[in-house]
Amino acid sequence: DYVDGVEVSQGALRGTAMHRFMELLDFTKDGSYSLRELEDAKKAMLLAGRMTLEEGKLLNLNKIYTFTQSELYTRMHEAAMRGELYREAPFVLGVPEEALEDPKMLLEVDAQGRELILIQGTIDAYFIEKDHVVLVDYKTDRIEKGEDLLRRYKRQVEWYALALEKAYHLTMDEACLYSFRLDESVPVFL
């Protein structure tokens, strides 16, 4: 498959479709979703032009259904009901080169007068629960164990946590990777 003339893997397209659906899913709905309700939500997104037909075909609604039955979904739903669930939060950070290997080092390095490298991204979701912040990053990778995700994405989550602290003036207390492949939340210790 090609997007704007660039070859893209089917797995990457599937991941994009899953992320798009999660971005649009109504977390304030009463109760958890049934498969039928998820199918109806997908149809509504397609009819409204908020998802492409290709994205709709690539969705795995069974995996999303499992997510909506999880404790993490319940927590996100409760935060959404309070108006404290945030999705697709963009960020840009200016980082001195010596802080690239360790995001925590950025808090110790004086960046004034130094050339900065820009790091930008979009945080899938975060929510406020009582008085702490929980970061959520969705993953669709074909992996066998949560440790594989941690090895691959711990640094990314550290940058996201730092971005929340810097850009949104929030202290990061908890982070997790939600694996649609494993149907589980994998905690990331910061």
Short mmCIF file of C-alpha atoms in Angstrom, two decimals:
data_model
loop_
_atom_site.label_atom_id
_atom_site.label_comp_id
_atom_site.label_asym_id
_atom_site.label_seq_id
_atom_site.Cartn_x
_atom_site.Cartn_y
_atom_site.Cartn_z
CA ASP A 1 0.00 0.00 0.00
CA TYR A 2 1.08 3.55 -0.68
CA VAL A 3 0.22 6.78 1.12
CA ASP A 4 1.29 9.99 -0.63
CA GLY A 5 3.67 7.96 -2.80
CA VAL A 6 5.39 6.26 0.16
CA GLU A 7 5.11 2.52 0.71
CA VAL A 8 3.41 1.75 4.03
CA SER A 9 3.05 -1.69 5.61
CA GLN A 10 -0.36 -3.21 6.26
CA GLY A 11 0.54 -3.34 9.96
CA ALA A 12 1.24 0.40 10.05
CA LEU A 13 -2.06 1.11 8.30
CA ARG A 14 -3.90 -1.14 10.77
CA GLY A 15 -2.25 0.70 13.66
CA THR A 16 -3.31 4.05 12.21
CA ALA A 17 -6.90 2.81 11.83
CA MET A 18 -7.01 1.55 15.43
CA HIS A 19 -5.59 4.84 16.73
CA ARG A 20 -8.09 6.86 14.68
CA PHE A 21 -11.02 4.84 16.03
CA MET A 22 -9.77 5.26 19.61
CA GLU A 23 -9.44 9.00 19.02
CA LEU A 24 -13.07 9.23 17.89
CA LEU A 25 -14.65 6.71 20.29
CA ASP A 26 -17.14 8.22 22.75
CA PHE A 27 -15.73 7.48 26.20
CA THR A 28 -18.74 9.13 27.90
CA LYS A 29 -21.19 6.44 26.77
CA ASP A 30 -23.01 4.82 29.70
CA GLY A 31 -21.74 1.31 30.35
CA SER A 32 -19.26 -0.65 28.29
CA TYR A 33 -19.65 -1.22 24.58
CA SER A 34 -21.10 -4.30 22.92
CA LEU A 35 -19.66 -5.48 19.61
CA ARG A 36 -22.85 -4.28 17.90
CA GLU A 37 -22.45 -0.80 19.41
CA LEU A 38 -18.83 -0.66 18.25
CA GLU A 39 -19.93 -1.65 14.75
CA ASP A 40 -22.56 1.12 14.87
CA ALA A 41 -19.93 3.62 16.04
CA LYS A 42 -17.68 2.59 13.14
CA LYS A 43 -20.53 3.05 10.66
CA ALA A 44 -21.32 6.50 12.08
CA MET A 45 -17.64 7.51 11.75
CA LEU A 46 -17.56 6.27 8.15
CA LEU A 47 -20.81 8.04 7.23
CA ALA A 48 -19.58 11.28 8.78
CA GLY A 49 -16.32 11.01 6.79
CA ARG A 50 -14.26 10.87 9.98
CA MET A 51 -12.69 7.55 8.94
CA THR A 52 -11.90 6.21 5.50
CA LEU A 53 -13.35 2.96 4.16
CA GLU A 54 -9.83 1.53 4.14
CA GLU A 55 -9.42 2.36 7.84
CA GLY A 56 -12.81 0.81 8.59
CA LYS A 57 -11.80 -2.44 6.89
CA LEU A 58 -8.58 -2.64 8.89
CA LEU A 59 -10.19 -2.26 12.32
CA ASN A 60 -10.28 -5.19 14.67
CA LEU A 61 -13.45 -4.48 16.64
CA ASN A 62 -12.97 -7.62 18.74
CA LYS A 63 -9.74 -6.14 20.11
CA ILE A 64 -11.45 -2.80 20.77
CA TYR A 65 -14.33 -4.63 22.46
CA THR A 66 -11.84 -6.35 24.79
CA PHE A 67 -10.32 -2.96 25.59
CA THR A 68 -13.77 -1.55 26.48
CA GLN A 69 -14.15 -4.36 29.03
CA SER A 70 -10.85 -3.51 30.76
CA GLU A 71 -10.15 -1.66 33.99
CA LEU A 72 -8.19 0.93 31.98
CA TYR A 73 -11.25 1.71 29.85
CA THR A 74 -13.36 2.06 33.02
CA ARG A 75 -10.85 4.54 34.44
CA MET A 76 -10.74 6.50 31.17
CA HIS A 77 -14.55 6.49 30.99
CA GLU A 78 -14.79 7.88 34.53
CA ALA A 79 -12.26 10.60 33.66
CA ALA A 80 -14.20 11.44 30.47
CA MET A 81 -17.37 11.80 32.53
CA ARG A 82 -15.53 14.35 34.71
CA GLY A 83 -14.16 16.14 31.63
CA GLU A 84 -10.61 15.02 32.49
CA LEU A 85 -9.77 12.69 29.57
CA TYR A 86 -7.55 14.22 26.89
CA ARG A 87 -6.74 12.55 23.59
CA GLU A 88 -4.38 13.29 20.73
CA ALA A 89 -2.41 15.92 22.65
CA PRO A 90 0.34 17.38 20.43
CA PHE A 91 3.65 18.55 21.87
CA VAL A 92 6.98 20.03 20.80
CA LEU A 93 10.05 20.04 23.03
CA GLY A 94 13.39 21.75 22.46
CA VAL A 95 16.09 19.46 23.80
CA PRO A 96 19.86 20.03 24.10
CA GLU A 97 21.78 17.19 22.44
CA GLU A 98 23.26 15.88 25.71
CA ALA A 99 19.75 15.28 27.09
CA LEU A 100 18.60 13.12 24.15
CA GLU A 101 19.66 9.82 25.68
CA ASP A 102 17.96 10.46 29.02
CA PRO A 103 14.78 12.57 29.11
CA LYS A 104 15.13 13.10 32.89
CA MET A 105 18.46 14.81 32.24
CA LEU A 106 16.57 17.65 30.52
CA LEU A 107 15.39 18.79 33.92
CA GLU A 108 19.04 19.19 35.00
CA VAL A 109 20.57 20.71 31.84
CA ASP A 110 20.46 24.47 31.37
CA ALA A 111 19.25 24.80 27.77
CA GLN A 112 19.73 28.56 27.59
CA GLY A 113 21.99 29.62 24.75
CA ARG A 114 22.37 26.07 23.42
CA GLU A 115 21.30 24.71 20.08
CA LEU A 116 18.18 22.61 20.56
CA ILE A 117 16.89 19.55 18.77
CA LEU A 118 13.12 19.56 18.36
CA ILE A 119 11.16 16.50 19.44
CA GLN A 120 7.51 16.48 18.48
CA GLY A 121 4.73 13.98 18.76
CA THR A 122 1.18 13.31 19.77
CA ILE A 123 0.19 11.66 23.02
CA ASP A 124 -2.62 9.13 22.45
CA ALA A 125 -4.36 9.86 25.73
CA TYR A 126 -3.91 11.02 29.27
CA PHE A 127 -6.34 11.53 32.07
CA ILE A 128 -6.49 13.00 35.53
CA GLU A 129 -7.54 10.69 38.32
CA LYS A 130 -7.94 12.21 41.77
CA ASP A 131 -4.78 14.30 41.93
CA HIS A 132 -2.50 12.43 39.55
CA VAL A 133 -2.01 12.08 35.79
CA VAL A 134 -2.11 8.80 33.88
CA LEU A 135 -0.53 8.56 30.41
CA VAL A 136 -1.86 5.98 27.92
CA ASP A 137 -0.14 4.95 24.70
CA TYR A 138 -1.91 2.46 22.40
CA LYS A 139 0.20 -0.17 20.65
CA THR A 140 -0.73 -2.59 17.88
CA ASP A 141 2.71 -4.22 17.45
CA ARG A 142 2.92 -7.94 16.83
CA ILE A 143 4.72 -8.93 20.01
CA GLU A 144 4.52 -11.87 22.37
CA LYS A 145 5.20 -10.29 25.78
CA GLY A 146 4.70 -6.97 27.52
CA GLU A 147 8.44 -6.81 28.19
CA ASP A 148 8.99 -6.55 24.42
CA LEU A 149 6.82 -3.42 24.33
CA LEU A 150 8.64 -1.96 27.32
CA ARG A 151 12.03 -2.48 25.67
CA ARG A 152 10.79 -0.87 22.47
CA TYR A 153 8.79 2.07 23.87
CA LYS A 154 9.98 2.99 27.38
CA ARG A 155 12.08 5.91 26.09
CA GLN A 156 9.14 7.20 24.01
CA VAL A 157 6.85 7.14 27.05
CA GLU A 158 9.50 8.96 29.09
CA TRP A 159 9.53 11.72 26.47
CA TYR A 160 5.72 11.87 26.49
CA ALA A 161 5.72 12.14 30.29
CA LEU A 162 8.27 14.94 30.16
CA ALA A 163 6.22 16.70 27.47
CA LEU A 164 3.15 16.58 29.72
CA GLU A 165 5.17 18.01 32.56
CA LYS A 166 6.68 20.80 30.46
CA ALA A 167 3.87 21.72 28.07
CA TYR A 168 0.87 21.15 30.29
CA HIS A 169 2.49 21.74 33.69
CA LEU A 170 1.31 18.34 34.94
CA THR A 171 3.29 15.89 37.04
CA MET A 172 3.33 12.43 35.54
CA ASP A 173 2.46 9.74 38.07
CA GLU A 174 1.52 6.69 36.03
CA ALA A 175 2.00 5.51 32.46
CA CYS A 176 0.97 2.43 30.53
CA LEU A 177 1.13 0.93 27.09
CA TYR A 178 -2.14 -0.68 26.06
CA SER A 179 -1.36 -3.60 23.74
CA PHE A 180 -4.19 -4.52 21.41
CA ARG A 181 -2.19 -7.60 20.43
CA LEU A 182 -1.97 -8.86 24.03
CA ASP A 183 -5.30 -7.37 25.14
CA GLU A 184 -3.63 -5.90 28.21
CA SER A 185 -2.24 -2.80 29.82
CA VAL A 186 1.52 -2.87 30.39
CA PRO A 187 2.69 -0.49 33.16
CA VAL A 188 5.68 1.72 32.44
CA PHE A 189 7.68 2.72 35.50
CA LEU A 190 9.13 6.18 35.05
#
